[in-house]
Short mmCIF file of C-alpha atoms in Angstrom, two decimals:
data_model
loop_
_atom_site.label_atom_id
_atom_site.label_comp_id
_atom_site.label_asym_id
_atom_site.label_seq_id
_atom_site.Cartn_x
_atom_site.Cartn_y
_atom_site.Cartn_z
CA MET L 1 21.48 3.88 -15.14
CA GLN L 2 19.09 2.80 -12.39
CA ASN L 3 16.70 0.89 -14.64
CA SER L 4 19.42 -1.23 -16.21
CA LEU L 5 20.84 -2.11 -12.79
CA GLN L 6 17.46 -3.31 -11.56
CA GLN L 7 16.12 -4.85 -14.75
CA GLY L 8 14.68 -8.25 -13.91
CA GLN L 9 15.45 -7.92 -10.20
CA LYS L 10 12.54 -9.43 -8.25
CA ALA L 11 10.54 -7.25 -5.89
CA ILE L 12 7.49 -7.86 -3.73
CA VAL L 13 5.12 -4.88 -3.82
CA LEU L 14 2.45 -4.64 -1.13
CA PHE L 15 -0.58 -3.62 -3.13
CA SER L 16 -4.01 -2.62 -1.83
CA GLY L 17 -5.43 -1.13 -5.02
CA GLY L 18 -5.38 2.35 -3.47
CA LEU L 19 -3.70 5.53 -4.64
CA ASP L 20 -0.44 5.16 -2.73
CA SER L 21 0.20 1.49 -3.40
CA THR L 22 -0.64 1.89 -7.09
CA THR L 23 1.85 4.74 -7.37
CA THR L 24 4.43 2.57 -5.59
CA LEU L 25 3.82 -0.33 -7.96
CA ALA L 26 4.09 1.92 -11.02
CA LEU L 27 7.33 3.37 -9.66
CA ALA L 28 8.85 -0.07 -9.03
CA LYS L 29 7.88 -1.11 -12.55
CA SER L 30 9.43 2.06 -14.00
CA GLN L 31 12.69 1.25 -12.21
CA GLY L 32 12.91 -2.10 -13.98
CA TYR L 33 11.87 -4.41 -11.15
CA ASP L 34 10.20 -7.73 -11.86
CA CYS L 35 7.14 -7.06 -9.70
CA TYR L 36 5.22 -9.58 -7.61
CA ALA L 37 2.15 -7.79 -6.27
CA LEU L 38 0.79 -8.89 -2.90
CA SER L 39 -2.67 -7.91 -1.68
CA VAL L 40 -4.19 -8.90 1.64
CA ARG L 41 -7.80 -9.73 2.47
CA TYR L 42 -7.65 -8.99 6.18
CA GLY L 43 -11.31 -8.60 7.09
CA GLN L 44 -11.57 -5.01 5.87
CA ARG L 45 -14.98 -3.38 5.53
CA HIS L 46 -15.28 -3.89 1.77
CA SER L 47 -13.66 -5.87 -1.05
CA THR L 48 -13.81 -3.17 -3.73
CA GLU L 49 -10.19 -2.19 -3.15
CA LEU L 50 -9.11 -5.80 -3.76
CA GLU L 51 -11.18 -5.91 -6.94
CA ALA L 52 -9.42 -2.71 -8.01
CA ALA L 53 -6.06 -4.31 -7.18
CA GLU L 54 -6.82 -7.25 -9.49
CA ARG L 55 -7.71 -4.93 -12.37
CA ILE L 56 -4.69 -2.69 -11.90
CA ALA L 57 -2.26 -5.60 -11.48
CA ARG L 58 -3.41 -6.97 -14.84
CA LEU L 59 -3.15 -3.55 -16.46
CA LEU L 60 0.38 -3.02 -15.16
CA ASN L 61 1.33 -6.52 -16.27
CA VAL L 62 2.91 -7.65 -13.01
CA THR L 63 4.74 -10.96 -13.03
CA GLU L 64 2.38 -12.41 -10.44
CA HIS L 65 -0.40 -11.11 -8.21
CA ARG L 66 -1.47 -12.99 -5.11
CA THR L 67 -4.07 -12.20 -2.47
CA PHE L 68 -3.25 -13.50 0.98
CA GLU L 69 -6.05 -14.11 3.47
CA ILE L 70 -5.70 -13.42 7.18
CA ASP L 71 -8.72 -12.34 9.18
CA LEU L 72 -7.71 -9.50 11.50
CA SER L 73 -11.40 -8.90 12.20
CA MET L 74 -11.22 -11.75 14.71
CA PHE L 75 -9.42 -9.26 16.95
CA GLY L 76 -11.33 -6.14 15.94
CA GLY L 77 -9.95 -2.97 17.48
CA SER L 78 -10.37 -0.87 14.34
CA ALA L 79 -13.16 0.78 12.38
CA LEU L 80 -11.82 -1.03 9.31
CA THR L 81 -12.17 -4.51 10.81
CA ASP L 82 -14.96 -4.18 13.38
CA PRO L 83 -18.49 -3.39 12.09
CA ALA L 84 -19.40 -2.13 15.55
CA VAL L 85 -16.92 0.76 15.20
CA GLN L 86 -17.96 3.53 12.83
CA VAL L 87 -15.57 5.14 10.34
CA PRO L 88 -15.34 8.80 11.44
CA ASP L 89 -16.34 11.49 8.97
CA HIS L 90 -14.28 14.22 10.62
CA PRO L 91 -10.59 14.62 11.55
CA ALA L 92 -9.63 12.77 14.71
CA GLN L 93 -7.46 13.84 17.61
CA GLY L 94 -4.48 11.52 17.95
CA ILE L 95 -4.34 8.15 16.25
CA PRO L 96 -7.80 7.50 14.72
CA VAL L 97 -9.98 4.43 15.09
CA THR L 98 -9.17 3.50 11.48
CA TYR L 99 -5.72 2.38 12.64
CA VAL L 100 -5.54 -1.43 12.34
CA PRO L 101 -3.34 -2.89 15.09
CA ALA L 102 -0.08 -4.34 13.71
CA ARG L 103 -1.40 -4.29 10.13
CA ASN L 104 1.80 -3.24 8.36
CA THR L 105 3.85 -5.57 10.54
CA VAL L 106 1.63 -8.47 9.50
CA PHE L 107 1.68 -7.40 5.83
CA LEU L 108 5.45 -6.99 5.73
CA SER L 109 5.89 -10.39 7.38
CA VAL L 110 3.79 -12.03 4.68
CA ALA L 111 5.77 -10.16 2.01
CA LEU L 112 8.99 -11.26 3.69
CA ALA L 113 7.95 -14.90 3.55
CA TRP L 114 7.16 -14.69 -0.17
CA ALA L 115 10.40 -12.79 -0.81
CA GLU L 116 12.42 -15.59 0.79
CA VAL L 117 10.71 -18.24 -1.29
CA ILE L 118 11.35 -16.50 -4.62
CA HIS L 119 14.70 -15.02 -3.50
CA ALA L 120 13.58 -11.42 -3.91
CA ARG L 121 15.81 -8.91 -2.15
CA ASP L 122 13.44 -5.95 -2.35
CA ILE L 123 10.05 -5.22 -0.80
CA PHE L 124 8.09 -2.08 -1.64
CA ILE L 125 5.47 -0.57 0.65
CA GLY L 126 3.48 2.62 -0.02
CA VAL L 127 3.44 4.05 3.50
CA ASN L 128 3.41 7.81 3.91
CA ALA L 129 4.31 9.93 6.94
CA VAL L 130 3.26 13.37 5.65
CA ASP L 131 -0.40 13.44 4.53
CA TYR L 132 -1.70 10.52 6.56
CA SER L 133 -3.70 9.73 9.68
CA GLY L 134 -0.87 9.43 12.18
CA TYR L 135 -0.50 5.65 12.04
CA PRO L 136 2.66 4.57 13.91
CA ASP L 137 3.52 1.89 11.33
CA CYS L 138 3.79 4.43 8.50
CA ARG L 139 6.86 6.25 9.86
CA PRO L 140 10.37 5.97 8.34
CA GLU L 141 11.84 4.79 11.64
CA TYR L 142 9.37 1.91 11.65
CA VAL L 143 10.38 0.86 8.13
CA GLU L 144 14.07 1.05 9.06
CA ALA L 145 13.51 -1.00 12.22
CA TYR L 146 11.55 -3.66 10.31
CA GLN L 147 14.31 -3.92 7.70
CA ASP L 148 16.88 -4.42 10.48
CA MET L 149 14.72 -7.17 11.98
CA ALA L 150 14.16 -8.85 8.61
CA ASN L 151 17.88 -9.04 7.99
CA LEU L 152 18.36 -10.76 11.34
CA ALA L 153 15.48 -13.18 10.85
CA THR L 154 15.88 -14.63 7.37
CA ARG L 155 18.07 -17.32 5.86
CA ASP L 156 18.80 -15.28 2.73
CA ALA L 157 20.15 -12.38 4.79
CA VAL L 158 22.23 -14.64 7.04
CA GLU L 159 23.72 -16.17 3.88
CA GLY L 160 24.72 -12.73 2.63
CA HIS L 161 21.72 -11.62 0.55
CA GLU L 162 20.29 -8.76 2.57
CA LEU L 163 16.81 -7.41 2.01
CA THR L 164 15.89 -3.77 1.34
CA ILE L 165 12.48 -2.40 2.24
CA HIS L 166 11.62 0.53 0.00
CA ALA L 167 9.14 3.18 1.15
CA PRO L 168 9.51 5.66 -1.73
CA LEU L 169 6.48 7.76 -0.76
CA VAL L 170 7.20 8.06 2.93
CA SER L 171 8.36 11.71 2.82
CA LEU L 172 6.08 12.95 0.03
CA SER L 173 2.89 14.96 0.40
CA LYS L 174 -0.27 13.54 -1.16
CA SER L 175 -0.05 16.11 -3.95
CA GLU L 176 3.56 15.09 -4.66
CA ILE L 177 2.51 11.43 -4.79
CA ILE L 178 -0.26 12.26 -7.25
CA GLN L 179 2.12 14.32 -9.40
CA LEU L 180 4.59 11.42 -9.43
CA GLY L 181 1.87 8.95 -10.42
CA HIS L 182 0.61 11.31 -13.09
CA GLU L 183 4.12 11.42 -14.58
CA LEU L 184 4.22 7.61 -14.50
CA GLY L 185 0.89 7.39 -16.32
CA VAL L 186 -1.15 6.02 -13.41
CA ASP L 187 -4.90 5.99 -14.04
CA TYR L 188 -6.18 7.02 -10.62
CA SER L 189 -9.78 6.48 -11.68
CA LEU L 190 -9.12 2.75 -11.23
CA THR L 191 -7.92 3.08 -7.63
CA VAL L 192 -10.02 2.81 -4.47
CA SER L 193 -8.86 4.59 -1.30
CA CYS L 194 -12.09 5.15 0.62
CA TYR L 195 -12.55 3.36 3.95
CA SER L 196 -16.29 3.06 3.27
CA ALA L 197 -16.53 2.58 -0.49
CA ASP L 198 -19.77 1.04 -1.74
CA VAL L 199 -20.05 -2.11 -3.86
CA GLN L 200 -19.59 -0.04 -7.04
CA GLY L 201 -16.36 1.39 -5.64
CA ARG L 202 -17.80 4.87 -5.10
CA ALA L 203 -16.13 6.83 -2.33
CA CYS L 204 -17.89 8.40 0.65
CA GLY L 205 -15.97 11.67 0.30
CA LYS L 206 -15.90 12.17 4.09
CA CYS L 207 -13.39 9.76 5.67
CA ASP L 208 -9.70 10.59 6.23
CA ALA L 209 -8.65 8.67 3.12
CA CYS L 210 -11.09 10.67 0.98
CA ARG L 211 -10.13 13.99 2.57
CA PHE L 212 -6.41 13.48 1.92
CA ARG L 213 -7.12 12.27 -1.60
CA LYS L 214 -9.33 15.26 -2.47
CA GLN L 215 -6.83 17.69 -0.99
CA GLY L 216 -3.96 16.04 -2.86
CA PHE L 217 -5.60 16.37 -6.26
CA ALA L 218 -6.57 19.98 -5.55
CA GLU L 219 -3.03 20.92 -4.48
CA ALA L 220 -1.52 19.04 -7.44
CA GLY L 221 -3.77 20.94 -9.85
CA ILE L 222 -4.92 17.66 -11.39
CA ASP L 223 -8.58 16.74 -11.93
CA ASP L 224 -9.80 14.25 -9.35
CA PRO L 225 -11.23 11.23 -11.23
CA THR L 226 -12.64 9.64 -8.06
CA ARG L 227 -16.30 8.61 -8.16
CA TYR L 228 -17.90 9.99 -5.01
CA ASN L 229 -21.34 9.16 -3.62
#
């Protein structure tokens, strides 16, 4: 049985406090992993998602929750880290301005460092390549390539303890993710996905993240508990 095999096995779960990462955390917990949740304050437009992450991590009783600070806004280049760039309220052509350069590579590297310290052999990340905004670092081939690199770069792997990077949502639609979370008992009213959420955590209802979220709940036939402005 999968749960018994993984019971007590340490895993780092990258955790933003959004819909996808919360579903990923709940899934890892359901599989028996001893979860260490890792959030990142990277200079994003608002801190409400991190506040949500703190609340959800406590509710899901993770072993430890840490928030790492690295200011990607010093480089800018994204509507999420540069106040001079507006978050679009309509679908973009190509990769949108909400893409944060190298974000998942940076996040996975931080997770990898923590995994080595606590001798965790599993990292979970909630990337999705179906209902998403076309970000290059959300594709399965990216996750596979990063895992290959990680197993070349770390002492644990060289000594025979290879790392697995899990992206359990990568091939699911947003509605399938929501259905999975619903089955796991996830309270989506606690999550924050919006790129432009206000200080109360209310969503704009217009950005890509909100559009995919709304569409996902509608297609799943589940009431959307999101608080919109």
